[in-house]
XYZ file of C-alpha atoms in Angstrom:
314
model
C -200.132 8.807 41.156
C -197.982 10.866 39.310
C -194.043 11.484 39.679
C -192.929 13.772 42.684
C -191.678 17.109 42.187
C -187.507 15.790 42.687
C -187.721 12.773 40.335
C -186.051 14.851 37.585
C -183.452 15.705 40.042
C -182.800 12.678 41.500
C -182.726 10.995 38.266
C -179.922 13.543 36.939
C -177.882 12.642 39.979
C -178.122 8.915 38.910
C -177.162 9.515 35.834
C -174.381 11.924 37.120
C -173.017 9.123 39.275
C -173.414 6.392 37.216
C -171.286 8.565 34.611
C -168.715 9.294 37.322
C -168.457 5.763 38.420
C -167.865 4.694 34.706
C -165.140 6.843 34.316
C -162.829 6.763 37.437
C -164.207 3.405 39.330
C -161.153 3.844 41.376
C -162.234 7.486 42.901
C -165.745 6.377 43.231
C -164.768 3.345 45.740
C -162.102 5.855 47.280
C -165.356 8.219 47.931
C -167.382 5.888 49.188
C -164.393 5.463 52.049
C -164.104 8.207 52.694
C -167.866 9.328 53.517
C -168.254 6.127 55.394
C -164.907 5.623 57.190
C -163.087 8.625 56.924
C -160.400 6.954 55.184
C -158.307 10.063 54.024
C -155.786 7.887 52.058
C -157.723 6.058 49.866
C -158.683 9.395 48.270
C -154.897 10.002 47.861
C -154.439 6.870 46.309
C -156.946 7.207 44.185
C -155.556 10.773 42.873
C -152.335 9.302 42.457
C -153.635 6.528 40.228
C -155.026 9.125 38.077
C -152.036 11.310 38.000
C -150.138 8.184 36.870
C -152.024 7.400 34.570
C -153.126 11.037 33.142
C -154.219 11.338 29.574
C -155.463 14.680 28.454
C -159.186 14.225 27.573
C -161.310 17.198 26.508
C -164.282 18.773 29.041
C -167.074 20.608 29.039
C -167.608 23.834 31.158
C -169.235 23.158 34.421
C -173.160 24.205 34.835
C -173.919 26.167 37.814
C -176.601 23.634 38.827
C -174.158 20.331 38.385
C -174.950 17.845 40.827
C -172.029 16.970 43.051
C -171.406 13.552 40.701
C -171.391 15.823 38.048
C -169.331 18.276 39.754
C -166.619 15.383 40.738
C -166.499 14.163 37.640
C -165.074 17.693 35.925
C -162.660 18.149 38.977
C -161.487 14.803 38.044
C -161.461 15.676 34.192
C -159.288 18.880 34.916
C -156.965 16.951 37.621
C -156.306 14.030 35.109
C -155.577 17.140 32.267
C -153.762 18.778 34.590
C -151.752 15.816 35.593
C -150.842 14.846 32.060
C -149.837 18.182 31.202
C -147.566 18.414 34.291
C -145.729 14.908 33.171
C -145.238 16.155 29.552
C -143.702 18.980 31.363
C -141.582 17.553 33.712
C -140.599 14.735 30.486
C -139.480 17.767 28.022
C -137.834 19.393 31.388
C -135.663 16.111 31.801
C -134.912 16.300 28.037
C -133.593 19.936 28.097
C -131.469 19.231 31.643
C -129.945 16.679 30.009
C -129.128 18.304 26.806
C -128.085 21.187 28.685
C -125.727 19.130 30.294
C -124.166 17.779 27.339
C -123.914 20.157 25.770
C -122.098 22.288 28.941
C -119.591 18.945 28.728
C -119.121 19.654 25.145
C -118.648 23.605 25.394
C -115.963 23.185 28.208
C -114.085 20.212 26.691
C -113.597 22.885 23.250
C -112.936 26.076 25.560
C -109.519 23.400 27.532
C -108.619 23.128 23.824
C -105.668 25.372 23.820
C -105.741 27.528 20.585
C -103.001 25.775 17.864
C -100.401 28.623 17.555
C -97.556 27.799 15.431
C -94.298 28.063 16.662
C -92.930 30.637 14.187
C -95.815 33.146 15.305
C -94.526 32.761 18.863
C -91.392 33.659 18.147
C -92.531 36.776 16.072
C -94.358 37.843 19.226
C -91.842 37.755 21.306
C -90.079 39.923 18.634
C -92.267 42.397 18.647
C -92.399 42.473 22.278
C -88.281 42.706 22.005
C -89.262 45.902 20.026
C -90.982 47.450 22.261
C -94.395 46.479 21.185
C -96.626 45.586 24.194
C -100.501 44.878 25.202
C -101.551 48.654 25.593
C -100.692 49.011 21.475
C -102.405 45.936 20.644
C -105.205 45.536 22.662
C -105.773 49.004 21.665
C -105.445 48.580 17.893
C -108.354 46.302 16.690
C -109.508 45.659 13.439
C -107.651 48.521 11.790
C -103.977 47.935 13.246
C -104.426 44.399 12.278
C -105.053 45.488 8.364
C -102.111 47.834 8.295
C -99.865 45.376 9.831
C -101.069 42.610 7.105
C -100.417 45.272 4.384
C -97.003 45.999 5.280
C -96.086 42.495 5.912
C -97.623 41.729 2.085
C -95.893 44.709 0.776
C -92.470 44.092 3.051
C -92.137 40.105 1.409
C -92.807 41.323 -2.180
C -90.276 43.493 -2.289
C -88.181 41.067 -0.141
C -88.586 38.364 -3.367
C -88.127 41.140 -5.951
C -84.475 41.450 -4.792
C -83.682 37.630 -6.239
C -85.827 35.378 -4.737
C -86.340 33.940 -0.955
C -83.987 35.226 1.018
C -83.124 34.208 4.030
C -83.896 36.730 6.822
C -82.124 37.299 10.110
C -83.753 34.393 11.411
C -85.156 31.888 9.114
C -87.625 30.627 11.724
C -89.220 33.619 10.770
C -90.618 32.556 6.859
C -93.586 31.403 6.918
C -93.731 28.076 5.344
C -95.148 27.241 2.300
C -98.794 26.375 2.471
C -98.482 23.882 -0.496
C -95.518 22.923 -2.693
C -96.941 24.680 -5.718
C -95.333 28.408 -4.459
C -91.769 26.971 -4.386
C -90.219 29.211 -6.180
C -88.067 27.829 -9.055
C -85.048 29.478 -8.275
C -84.273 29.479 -4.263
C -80.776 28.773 -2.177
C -78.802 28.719 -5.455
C -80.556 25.595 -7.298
C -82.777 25.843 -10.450
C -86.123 23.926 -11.002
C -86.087 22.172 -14.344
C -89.022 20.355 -15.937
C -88.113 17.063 -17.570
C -89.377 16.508 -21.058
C -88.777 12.435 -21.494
C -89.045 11.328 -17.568
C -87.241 8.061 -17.105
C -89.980 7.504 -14.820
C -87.998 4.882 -12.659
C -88.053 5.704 -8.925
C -89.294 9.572 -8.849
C -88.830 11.226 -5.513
C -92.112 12.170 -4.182
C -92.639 15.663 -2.663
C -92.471 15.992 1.020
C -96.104 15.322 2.866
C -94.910 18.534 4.789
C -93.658 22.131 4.179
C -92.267 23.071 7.005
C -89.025 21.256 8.945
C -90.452 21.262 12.015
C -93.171 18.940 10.978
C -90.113 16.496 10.691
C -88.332 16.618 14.199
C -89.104 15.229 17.748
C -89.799 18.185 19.115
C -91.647 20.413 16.384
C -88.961 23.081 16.468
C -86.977 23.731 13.423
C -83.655 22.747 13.644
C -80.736 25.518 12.522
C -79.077 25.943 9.063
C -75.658 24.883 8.923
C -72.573 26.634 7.631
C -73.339 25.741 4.005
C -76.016 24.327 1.754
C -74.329 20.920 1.574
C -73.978 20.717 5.474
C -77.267 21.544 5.996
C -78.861 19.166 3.809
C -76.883 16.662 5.362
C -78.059 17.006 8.687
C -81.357 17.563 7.579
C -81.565 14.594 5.757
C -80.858 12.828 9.237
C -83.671 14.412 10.653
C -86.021 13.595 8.052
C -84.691 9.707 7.914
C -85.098 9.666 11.609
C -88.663 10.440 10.728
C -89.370 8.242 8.578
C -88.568 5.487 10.864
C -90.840 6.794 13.547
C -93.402 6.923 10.679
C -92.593 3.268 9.206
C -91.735 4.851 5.711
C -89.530 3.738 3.629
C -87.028 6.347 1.305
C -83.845 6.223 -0.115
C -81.020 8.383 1.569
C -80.765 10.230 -1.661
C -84.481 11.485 -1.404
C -83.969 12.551 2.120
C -81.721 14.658 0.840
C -83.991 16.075 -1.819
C -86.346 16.426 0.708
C -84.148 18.385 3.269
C -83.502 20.530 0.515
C -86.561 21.087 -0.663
C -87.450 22.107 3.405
C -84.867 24.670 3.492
C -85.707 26.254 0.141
C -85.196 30.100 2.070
C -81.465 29.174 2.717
C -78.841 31.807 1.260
C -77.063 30.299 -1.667
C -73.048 29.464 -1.588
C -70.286 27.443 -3.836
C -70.836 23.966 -2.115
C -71.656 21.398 -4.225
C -74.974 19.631 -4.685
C -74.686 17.729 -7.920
C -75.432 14.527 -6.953
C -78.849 15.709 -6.491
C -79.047 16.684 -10.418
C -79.639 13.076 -11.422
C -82.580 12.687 -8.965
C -86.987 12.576 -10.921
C -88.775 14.545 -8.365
C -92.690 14.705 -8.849
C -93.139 18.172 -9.692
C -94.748 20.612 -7.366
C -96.678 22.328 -9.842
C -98.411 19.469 -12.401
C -100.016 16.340 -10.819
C -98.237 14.022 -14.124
C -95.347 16.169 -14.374
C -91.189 15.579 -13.813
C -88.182 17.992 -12.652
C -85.099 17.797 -11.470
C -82.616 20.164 -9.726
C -79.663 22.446 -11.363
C -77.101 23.633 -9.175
C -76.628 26.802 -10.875
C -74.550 28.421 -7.390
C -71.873 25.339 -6.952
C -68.238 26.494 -7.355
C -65.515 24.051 -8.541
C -67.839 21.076 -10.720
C -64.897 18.795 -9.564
C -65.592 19.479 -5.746
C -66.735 16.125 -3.610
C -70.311 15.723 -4.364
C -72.942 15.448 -1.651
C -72.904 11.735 -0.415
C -76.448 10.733 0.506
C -74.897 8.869 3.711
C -73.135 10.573 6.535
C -69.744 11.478 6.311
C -67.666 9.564 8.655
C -64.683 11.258 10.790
């Protein structure tokens, strides 16, 4: 007797299910539930097995005369894809959130920064503003007012140091302060900048870690000049021996006095007397190995009082 007409059939549906059942044992059982107890829920267990445990596996396209083994096994091929591709998804979502998030921590912790304005360009502001100069003419002015503004300025100091060296203006606050020891001038406030040829070497004054004053006091504002050079050095030198004991450093009186001149470089020179900072080494500002010292070329009488490096007491 030979095979019935359906034996090819039913034998691709056993091979169909047995292929099935190999690869998701899990839905198979869950199947079987459900066609003979109507057990809904073990189907969605089943699923969500797979879905935890999606890996992407490559599939064939479907025939159009799959059996229904067949059929359930390429629904379950694409669900398991799909599944993996939705937790790679949702992974590389997390990741972005999260760097999003830092990185909007990051952005607002720079923007509460408050910008670093020096003090002296505050003051020039409100200058200008004294002068009449408001928002409308510079929010107005851009790029272009900016350049003719620098160009005056750069123009306005040059011939400000052709007439003898730094000045002092109006309002001292309003020099700009050296950016590096190297553009004091070597004539300023009355004292000459000598190099030393045969440095004794013993105990050379080092140059001020700052150019500017107001690095010095409590409250980052420069203090005034006094009447004279000698008075202000003086009470500069308090200020910058006050720092040094906030800072734990350790200089001689007589440097702090070098120092505080040195920081008030722009003041107008007069007849009191500064020799006793003549016999002071300084490192030089302009050579890393090299020596100077300080000529009082403005002082009046050379028998006046010299500058004590301690306070004078009432």
């Amino acid at each position: 007797m030979g095979r019935k007409p359906n034996a090819p059939k039913a034998a691709r549906r056993a091979r169909d299910h047995h292929q099935f059942r190999v690869a998701y044992p899990g839905l198979d059982e869950a199947a079987v539930l459900l066609r003979d107890q109507g057990d809904v829920e073990a189907i969605e267990r089943a699923l969500d097995q797979l879905e935890a445990g999606a890996e992407s596996h490559p599939f064939a396209d479907l025939l159009a005369d799959a059996t229904r083994s067949a059929k359930a096994k390429w629904l379950a091929d694409r669900y398991v894809a799909s599944s993996h591709l939705a937790e790679r998804c949702r992974r590389l979502l997390d990741d972005v959130t999260a760097s999003k998030d830092a990185l909007r921590d990051e952005l607002a912790a720079v923007l509460y920064v408050p910008d670093e304005v020096a003090e002296y360009e505050r003051r020039f502001l409100a200058r200008l503003t004294a002068a009449g100069i408001g928002q409308p003419d510079l929010h107005t002015g851009g790029r272009k007012l900016a350049d003719a503004v620098a160009t005056f300025i750069k123009q306005y100091n040059v011939i400000r140091r052709d007439q003898g060296g730094q000045t002092a203006p109006d309002d001292y606050a309003d020099v700009l302060p050296l950016t590096a020891w190297s553009e004091l001038p070597r004539q300023f406030a009355g004292v000459e900048v000598v190099d030393v040829e045969d440095p004794k070497l013993l105990g050379v004054c080092p140059l001020p870690p700052e150019t500017d004053i107001a690095k010095y006091t409590e409250d980052g504002h420069r203090p005034p000049l006094e009447a004279t050079r000698r008075e202000t050095v003086r009470a500069w030198s308090a200020i910058i021996e006050s720092w040094c004991k906030r800072k734990g450093r350790n200089l001689a009186p007589i440097d702090s006095a070098v120092w505080a001149l040195l920081l008030s470089h722009y003041m107008q020179p007069d007849t009191s007397n500064l020799s006793n900072l003549e016999a002071i080494e300084i490192q030089s500002p302009w050579s890393d190995e090299g020596v100077v010292r300080l000529k009082d070329v403005a002082r009046g009488d050379p028998q006046a009082k010299p500058l004590s490096s301690q306070p004078e007491t009432a």
